[in-house]
Amino acid sequence: MKQLKERILRDGKCFPGGILKVDNFINHQMDPILMHEMAQEIVRRFSNHNINKVITIEASGIAPAIMVGAYLNVPVLFAKKKMPSTMENMLKTEVFSFTKNKSYPVCVSGDYLTTDDRVLFIDDFLANGNAAMGIIDLITQAGATLEGMGFLIEKGFQSGGAKLREQGIHVESLAIIDSLDNCTITLK
Ligand code: 5GP
């Protein structure tokens, strides 16, 4: 997606270890106009799916997910990183965080993820696919159906995209980073 690619090249910053910082328009300060356009594009790319729920993981997936949910006119469920003592019918899994280099538990209530749900997963980044695999586990536990996975930015030099597509999952990424070598952003 042209607008996102241009913005990454203008405002994205590379950090050692293959980290791209987009704090100026996605991860800290957010650009609602761009977020709106990105959501519209994701919805267009999944228009042949019958989606009745959007799922994401807190915190950075929530902004794009809620915009996509608003376009689709469906509820948006976010997996929580803290286990609320009041959550009923809890489904749990573990996710390894690429940026924090440690695993953390995530949960959703089985009251909001059920066999009736045809789910689109939305997240800001796809790197090694750990967050996505955690969500697949929750969807499987719930007996729900995964319709597809939409990402704003995919790091094409990491393994997540290939892993998910090999499983036959419909994966869409609005911008794919080919390389962050020498702290230079190279887009596909
Ligand atoms: P994965 O689970 O696919 O390995 O990593 C994706 C998750 O890690 C995303 O939810 C995102 O928050 C975070 N992440 C991975 N790589 C980057 C990166 O280069 N920059 C930022 N800002 N987040 C990243």
PDB file of C-alpha atoms and ligand atoms in Angstrom:
ATOM      1  CA  MET A   1       0.000   0.000   0.000  1.00  0.00           C
ATOM      2  CA  LYS A   2       1.603   3.152  -1.330  1.00  0.00           C
ATOM      3  CA  GLN A   3       0.730   5.593   1.492  1.00  0.00           C
ATOM      4  CA  LEU A   4       2.073   3.231   4.174  1.00  0.00           C
ATOM      5  CA  LYS A   5       5.277   2.460   2.266  1.00  0.00           C
ATOM      6  CA  GLU A   6       5.981   6.164   1.778  1.00  0.00           C
ATOM      7  CA  ARG A   7       5.355   6.838   5.461  1.00  0.00           C
ATOM      8  CA  ILE A   8       7.669   3.993   6.551  1.00  0.00           C
ATOM      9  CA  LEU A   9      10.445   5.383   4.379  1.00  0.00           C
ATOM     10  CA  ARG A  10       9.842   8.910   5.678  1.00  0.00           C
ATOM     11  CA  ASP A  11       9.281   8.283   9.392  1.00  0.00           C
ATOM     12  CA  GLY A  12      10.380   4.700  10.179  1.00  0.00           C
ATOM     13  CA  LYS A  13      13.550   4.213  12.181  1.00  0.00           C
ATOM     14  CA  CYS A  14      15.785   1.129  12.269  1.00  0.00           C
ATOM     15  CA  PHE A  15      17.182  -0.249  15.489  1.00  0.00           C
ATOM     16  CA  PRO A  16      19.834  -2.925  15.962  1.00  0.00           C
ATOM     17  CA  GLY A  17      18.525  -6.492  15.898  1.00  0.00           C
ATOM     18  CA  GLY A  18      16.178  -5.901  12.982  1.00  0.00           C
ATOM     19  CA  ILE A  19      13.640  -3.726  14.778  1.00  0.00           C
ATOM     20  CA  LEU A  20      11.674  -1.115  12.868  1.00  0.00           C
ATOM     21  CA  LYS A  21      10.274   1.704  14.971  1.00  0.00           C
ATOM     22  CA  VAL A  22       7.128   3.382  13.673  1.00  0.00           C
ATOM     23  CA  ASP A  23       6.310   5.319  16.836  1.00  0.00           C
ATOM     24  CA  ASN A  24       5.540   8.467  14.903  1.00  0.00           C
ATOM     25  CA  PHE A  25       2.392   7.083  13.208  1.00  0.00           C
ATOM     26  CA  ILE A  26       1.472   3.559  14.501  1.00  0.00           C
ATOM     27  CA  ASN A  27       2.984   2.447  17.804  1.00  0.00           C
ATOM     28  CA  HIS A  28       2.992   5.535  20.013  1.00  0.00           C
ATOM     29  CA  GLN A  29       1.621   8.598  18.263  1.00  0.00           C
ATOM     30  CA  MET A  30      -1.013   7.357  15.801  1.00  0.00           C
ATOM     31  CA  ASP A  31      -2.127   8.783  12.476  1.00  0.00           C
ATOM     32  CA  PRO A  32      -5.887   8.178  12.368  1.00  0.00           C
ATOM     33  CA  ILE A  33      -6.233   9.109   8.695  1.00  0.00           C
ATOM     34  CA  LEU A  34      -3.598   6.586   7.630  1.00  0.00           C
ATOM     35  CA  MET A  35      -5.033   4.017  10.077  1.00  0.00           C
ATOM     36  CA  HIS A  36      -8.437   4.558   8.457  1.00  0.00           C
ATOM     37  CA  GLU A  37      -7.028   4.059   4.952  1.00  0.00           C
ATOM     38  CA  MET A  38      -5.115   0.944   6.028  1.00  0.00           C
ATOM     39  CA  ALA A  39      -8.243  -0.571   7.569  1.00  0.00           C
ATOM     40  CA  GLN A  40     -10.189   0.118   4.371  1.00  0.00           C
ATOM     41  CA  GLU A  41      -7.486  -1.627   2.326  1.00  0.00           C
ATOM     42  CA  ILE A  42      -7.451  -4.662   4.645  1.00  0.00           C
ATOM     43  CA  VAL A  43     -11.233  -4.958   4.410  1.00  0.00           C
ATOM     44  CA  ARG A  44     -10.996  -4.765   0.601  1.00  0.00           C
ATOM     45  CA  ARG A  45      -8.411  -7.574   0.541  1.00  0.00           C
ATOM     46  CA  PHE A  46     -10.617  -9.863   2.658  1.00  0.00           C
ATOM     47  CA  SER A  47     -13.866  -8.967   0.886  1.00  0.00           C
ATOM     48  CA  ASN A  48     -14.424 -12.560  -0.273  1.00  0.00           C
ATOM     49  CA  HIS A  49     -14.487 -13.828   3.333  1.00  0.00           C
ATOM     50  CA  ASN A  50     -17.491 -14.068   5.580  1.00  0.00           C
ATOM     51  CA  ILE A  51     -16.024 -12.501   8.748  1.00  0.00           C
ATOM     52  CA  ASN A  52     -18.100 -11.961  11.878  1.00  0.00           C
ATOM     53  CA  LYS A  53     -15.353 -11.092  14.379  1.00  0.00           C
ATOM     54  CA  VAL A  54     -11.977  -9.350  14.447  1.00  0.00           C
ATOM     55  CA  ILE A  55      -9.354 -10.512  16.946  1.00  0.00           C
ATOM     56  CA  THR A  56      -6.050  -8.922  17.971  1.00  0.00           C
ATOM     57  CA  ILE A  57      -3.563  -8.832  20.869  1.00  0.00           C
ATOM     58  CA  GLU A  58      -3.146  -5.829  23.137  1.00  0.00           C
ATOM     59  CA  ALA A  59      -1.824  -3.277  22.845  1.00  0.00           C
ATOM     60  CA  SER A  60      -0.539  -2.298  19.420  1.00  0.00           C
ATOM     61  CA  GLY A  61      -3.017  -4.376  17.411  1.00  0.00           C
ATOM     62  CA  ILE A  62      -6.045  -2.698  18.944  1.00  0.00           C
ATOM     63  CA  ALA A  63      -5.999   0.518  16.894  1.00  0.00           C
ATOM     64  CA  PRO A  64      -5.951  -1.109  13.447  1.00  0.00           C
ATOM     65  CA  ALA A  65      -8.281  -3.896  14.613  1.00  0.00           C
ATOM     66  CA  ILE A  66     -10.987  -1.545  15.836  1.00  0.00           C
ATOM     67  CA  MET A  67     -10.912   0.402  12.569  1.00  0.00           C
ATOM     68  CA  VAL A  68     -11.248  -2.849  10.591  1.00  0.00           C
ATOM     69  CA  GLY A  69     -14.070  -3.962  12.902  1.00  0.00           C
ATOM     70  CA  ALA A  70     -15.860  -0.659  12.361  1.00  0.00           C
ATOM     71  CA  TYR A  71     -15.691  -1.114   8.556  1.00  0.00           C
ATOM     72  CA  LEU A  72     -16.899  -4.705   8.783  1.00  0.00           C
ATOM     73  CA  ASN A  73     -19.495  -3.780  11.407  1.00  0.00           C
ATOM     74  CA  VAL A  74     -18.415  -6.701  13.610  1.00  0.00           C
ATOM     75  CA  PRO A  75     -17.146  -6.917  17.227  1.00  0.00           C
ATOM     76  CA  VAL A  76     -13.425  -6.672  17.979  1.00  0.00           C
ATOM     77  CA  LEU A  77     -11.918  -8.978  20.604  1.00  0.00           C
ATOM     78  CA  PHE A  78      -8.421  -8.404  21.987  1.00  0.00           C
ATOM     79  CA  ALA A  79      -6.389 -11.068  23.732  1.00  0.00           C
ATOM     80  CA  LYS A  80      -5.255  -9.811  27.144  1.00  0.00           C
ATOM     81  CA  LYS A  81      -1.733 -10.096  28.486  1.00  0.00           C
ATOM     82  CA  LYS A  82      -2.831  -9.990  32.138  1.00  0.00           C
ATOM     83  CA  MET A  83      -5.084 -12.754  33.447  1.00  0.00           C
ATOM     84  CA  PRO A  84      -8.099 -10.978  34.967  1.00  0.00           C
ATOM     85  CA  SER A  85      -9.301 -12.839  38.079  1.00  0.00           C
ATOM     86  CA  THR A  86     -12.889 -12.096  37.037  1.00  0.00           C
ATOM     87  CA  MET A  87     -12.650 -13.566  33.525  1.00  0.00           C
ATOM     88  CA  GLU A  88     -15.091 -16.413  33.010  1.00  0.00           C
ATOM     89  CA  ASN A  89     -14.486 -19.384  30.738  1.00  0.00           C
ATOM     90  CA  MET A  90     -10.842 -18.395  30.136  1.00  0.00           C
ATOM     91  CA  LEU A  91      -8.873 -19.719  27.153  1.00  0.00           C
ATOM     92  CA  LYS A  92      -5.098 -19.316  27.572  1.00  0.00           C
ATOM     93  CA  THR A  93      -1.946 -19.638  25.518  1.00  0.00           C
ATOM     94  CA  GLU A  94       1.719 -18.533  25.565  1.00  0.00           C
ATOM     95  CA  VAL A  95       3.274 -16.095  23.103  1.00  0.00           C
ATOM     96  CA  PHE A  96       6.985 -15.444  22.651  1.00  0.00           C
ATOM     97  CA  SER A  97       7.649 -11.744  22.196  1.00  0.00           C
ATOM     98  CA  PHE A  98      10.214 -10.873  19.556  1.00  0.00           C
ATOM     99  CA  THR A  99      10.747  -7.346  20.844  1.00  0.00           C
ATOM    100  CA  LYS A 100      10.879  -8.264  24.567  1.00  0.00           C
ATOM    101  CA  ASN A 101      12.677 -11.614  24.075  1.00  0.00           C
ATOM    102  CA  LYS A 102      10.460 -13.492  26.553  1.00  0.00           C
ATOM    103  CA  SER A 103       7.226 -15.478  26.645  1.00  0.00           C
ATOM    104  CA  TYR A 104       4.039 -14.127  28.130  1.00  0.00           C
ATOM    105  CA  PRO A 105       0.601 -15.645  28.652  1.00  0.00           C
ATOM    106  CA  VAL A 106      -2.406 -14.263  26.754  1.00  0.00           C
ATOM    107  CA  CYS A 107      -6.062 -15.053  27.278  1.00  0.00           C
ATOM    108  CA  VAL A 108      -9.550 -14.434  25.953  1.00  0.00           C
ATOM    109  CA  SER A 109     -12.886 -15.375  27.408  1.00  0.00           C
ATOM    110  CA  GLY A 110     -14.525 -18.321  25.687  1.00  0.00           C
ATOM    111  CA  ASP A 111     -17.737 -16.310  26.098  1.00  0.00           C
ATOM    112  CA  TYR A 112     -16.491 -14.078  23.241  1.00  0.00           C
ATOM    113  CA  LEU A 113     -14.760 -16.640  21.034  1.00  0.00           C
ATOM    114  CA  THR A 114     -17.001 -19.540  20.118  1.00  0.00           C
ATOM    115  CA  THR A 115     -17.740 -22.118  17.425  1.00  0.00           C
ATOM    116  CA  ASP A 116     -19.971 -19.521  15.725  1.00  0.00           C
ATOM    117  CA  ASP A 117     -17.053 -17.142  15.083  1.00  0.00           C
ATOM    118  CA  ARG A 118     -15.368 -16.647  11.687  1.00  0.00           C
ATOM    119  CA  VAL A 119     -12.372 -14.628  12.700  1.00  0.00           C
ATOM    120  CA  LEU A 120      -9.976 -12.165  11.057  1.00  0.00           C
ATOM    121  CA  PHE A 121      -6.758 -11.601  13.051  1.00  0.00           C
ATOM    122  CA  ILE A 122      -5.236  -8.112  12.771  1.00  0.00           C
ATOM    123  CA  ASP A 123      -1.851  -6.980  14.091  1.00  0.00           C
ATOM    124  CA  ASP A 124       0.617  -4.174  13.510  1.00  0.00           C
ATOM    125  CA  PHE A 125       3.650  -6.354  12.688  1.00  0.00           C
ATOM    126  CA  LEU A 126       4.284  -9.872  11.435  1.00  0.00           C
ATOM    127  CA  ALA A 127       7.811 -11.015  12.331  1.00  0.00           C
ATOM    128  CA  ASN A 128       8.306 -14.671  13.327  1.00  0.00           C
ATOM    129  CA  GLY A 129       4.574 -15.299  13.628  1.00  0.00           C
ATOM    130  CA  ASN A 130       4.543 -16.049  17.365  1.00  0.00           C
ATOM    131  CA  ALA A 131       1.604 -13.772  18.143  1.00  0.00           C
ATOM    132  CA  ALA A 132      -0.263 -15.237  15.166  1.00  0.00           C
ATOM    133  CA  MET A 133       0.452 -18.817  16.333  1.00  0.00           C
ATOM    134  CA  GLY A 134      -0.850 -17.965  19.812  1.00  0.00           C
ATOM    135  CA  ILE A 135      -4.060 -16.623  18.299  1.00  0.00           C
ATOM    136  CA  ILE A 136      -4.420 -19.751  16.144  1.00  0.00           C
ATOM    137  CA  ASP A 137      -4.149 -21.787  19.363  1.00  0.00           C
ATOM    138  CA  LEU A 138      -6.921 -19.732  21.031  1.00  0.00           C
ATOM    139  CA  ILE A 139      -9.134 -20.007  17.936  1.00  0.00           C
ATOM    140  CA  THR A 140      -8.570 -23.790  17.884  1.00  0.00           C
ATOM    141  CA  GLN A 141      -9.373 -24.108  21.603  1.00  0.00           C
ATOM    142  CA  ALA A 142     -12.600 -22.165  21.030  1.00  0.00           C
ATOM    143  CA  GLY A 143     -13.584 -24.215  17.962  1.00  0.00           C
ATOM    144  CA  ALA A 144     -13.847 -20.970  15.977  1.00  0.00           C
ATOM    145  CA  THR A 145     -12.819 -20.581  12.307  1.00  0.00           C
ATOM    146  CA  LEU A 146      -9.830 -18.552  11.138  1.00  0.00           C
ATOM    147  CA  GLU A 147     -10.742 -16.620   7.973  1.00  0.00           C
ATOM    148  CA  GLY A 148      -7.453 -14.777   7.561  1.00  0.00           C
ATOM    149  CA  MET A 149      -4.688 -12.645   9.025  1.00  0.00           C
ATOM    150  CA  GLY A 150      -4.016  -9.008   8.127  1.00  0.00           C
ATOM    151  CA  PHE A 151      -0.877  -7.089   9.101  1.00  0.00           C
ATOM    152  CA  LEU A 152       0.139  -3.513   8.573  1.00  0.00           C
ATOM    153  CA  ILE A 153       3.837  -4.361   8.254  1.00  0.00           C
ATOM    154  CA  GLU A 154       5.424  -7.744   7.516  1.00  0.00           C
ATOM    155  CA  LYS A 155       9.135  -8.256   8.039  1.00  0.00           C
ATOM    156  CA  GLY A 156       9.690 -10.469   5.002  1.00  0.00           C
ATOM    157  CA  PHE A 157      13.161 -11.472   6.178  1.00  0.00           C
ATOM    158  CA  GLN A 158      11.688 -13.231   9.226  1.00  0.00           C
ATOM    159  CA  SER A 159       9.887 -16.555   9.132  1.00  0.00           C
ATOM    160  CA  GLY A 160       6.291 -15.716  10.117  1.00  0.00           C
ATOM    161  CA  GLY A 161       4.835 -15.000   6.674  1.00  0.00           C
ATOM    162  CA  ALA A 162       6.127 -18.250   5.150  1.00  0.00           C
ATOM    163  CA  LYS A 163       5.030 -20.279   8.194  1.00  0.00           C
ATOM    164  CA  LEU A 164       1.446 -18.982   8.039  1.00  0.00           C
ATOM    165  CA  ARG A 165       1.077 -19.118   4.230  1.00  0.00           C
ATOM    166  CA  GLU A 166       2.413 -22.714   4.204  1.00  0.00           C
ATOM    167  CA  GLN A 167      -0.536 -23.626   6.407  1.00  0.00           C
ATOM    168  CA  GLY A 168      -2.882 -22.298   3.724  1.00  0.00           C
ATOM    169  CA  ILE A 169      -3.865 -19.239   5.743  1.00  0.00           C
ATOM    170  CA  HIS A 170      -4.910 -16.152   3.776  1.00  0.00           C
ATOM    171  CA  VAL A 171      -2.282 -13.624   4.902  1.00  0.00           C
ATOM    172  CA  GLU A 172      -2.247  -9.985   3.759  1.00  0.00           C
ATOM    173  CA  SER A 173       0.391  -7.403   4.648  1.00  0.00           C
ATOM    174  CA  LEU A 174       0.126  -3.785   3.547  1.00  0.00           C
ATOM    175  CA  ALA A 175       3.897  -3.258   3.434  1.00  0.00           C
ATOM    176  CA  ILE A 176       6.615  -5.905   3.327  1.00  0.00           C
ATOM    177  CA  ILE A 177      10.113  -5.067   4.530  1.00  0.00           C
ATOM    178  CA  ASP A 178      12.774  -6.955   2.562  1.00  0.00           C
ATOM    179  CA  SER A 179      15.678  -5.902   4.745  1.00  0.00           C
ATOM    180  CA  LEU A 180      16.747  -3.665   7.599  1.00  0.00           C
ATOM    181  CA  ASP A 181      20.435  -4.459   7.057  1.00  0.00           C
ATOM    182  CA  ASN A 182      22.866  -1.648   7.871  1.00  0.00           C
ATOM    183  CA  CYS A 183      19.911   0.213   9.345  1.00  0.00           C
ATOM    184  CA  THR A 184      18.548   0.894   5.868  1.00  0.00           C
ATOM    185  CA  ILE A 185      14.885   0.197   5.207  1.00  0.00           C
ATOM    186  CA  THR A 186      14.385  -1.785   1.982  1.00  0.00           C
ATOM    187  CA  LEU A 187      10.772  -2.403   0.983  1.00  0.00           C
ATOM    188  CA  LYS A 188       9.466  -5.075  -1.353  1.00  0.00           C
TER     189      LYS A 188
HETATM  190  P1  5GP B   1       5.840 -12.065  15.879  1.00  0.00           P
HETATM  191  O1  5GP B   1       4.899 -12.515  16.948  1.00  0.00           O
HETATM  192  O2  5GP B   1       5.276 -12.182  14.486  1.00  0.00           O
HETATM  193  O3  5GP B   1       7.185 -12.693  15.994  1.00  0.00           O
HETATM  194  O4  5GP B   1       6.099 -10.531  16.152  1.00  0.00           O
HETATM  195  C1  5GP B   1       5.043  -9.639  15.990  1.00  0.00           C
HETATM  196  C2  5GP B   1       4.809  -8.846  17.215  1.00  0.00           C
HETATM  197  O5  5GP B   1       6.043  -8.351  17.737  1.00  0.00           O
HETATM  198  C3  5GP B   1       3.948  -7.661  16.876  1.00  0.00           C
HETATM  199  O6  5GP B   1       2.774  -7.732  17.639  1.00  0.00           O
HETATM  200  C4  5GP B   1       4.765  -6.431  17.217  1.00  0.00           C
HETATM  201  O7  5GP B   1       4.168  -5.776  18.281  1.00  0.00           O
HETATM  202  C5  5GP B   1       6.121  -6.947  17.637  1.00  0.00           C
HETATM  203  N1  5GP B   1       7.181  -6.666  16.644  1.00  0.00           N
HETATM  204  C6  5GP B   1       7.926  -7.565  15.959  1.00  0.00           C
HETATM  205  N2  5GP B   1       8.874  -6.962  15.217  1.00  0.00           N
HETATM  206  C7  5GP B   1       8.713  -5.640  15.419  1.00  0.00           C
HETATM  207  C8  5GP B   1       9.391  -4.475  14.910  1.00  0.00           C
HETATM  208  O8  5GP B   1      10.349  -4.519  14.141  1.00  0.00           O
HETATM  209  N3  5GP B   1       8.921  -3.280  15.337  1.00  0.00           N
HETATM  210  C9  5GP B   1       7.875  -3.165  16.198  1.00  0.00           C
HETATM  211  N4  5GP B   1       7.488  -1.929  16.530  1.00  0.00           N
HETATM  212  N5  5GP B   1       7.218  -4.231  16.699  1.00  0.00           N
HETATM  213  C10 5GP B   1       7.626  -5.450  16.312  1.00  0.00           C
END
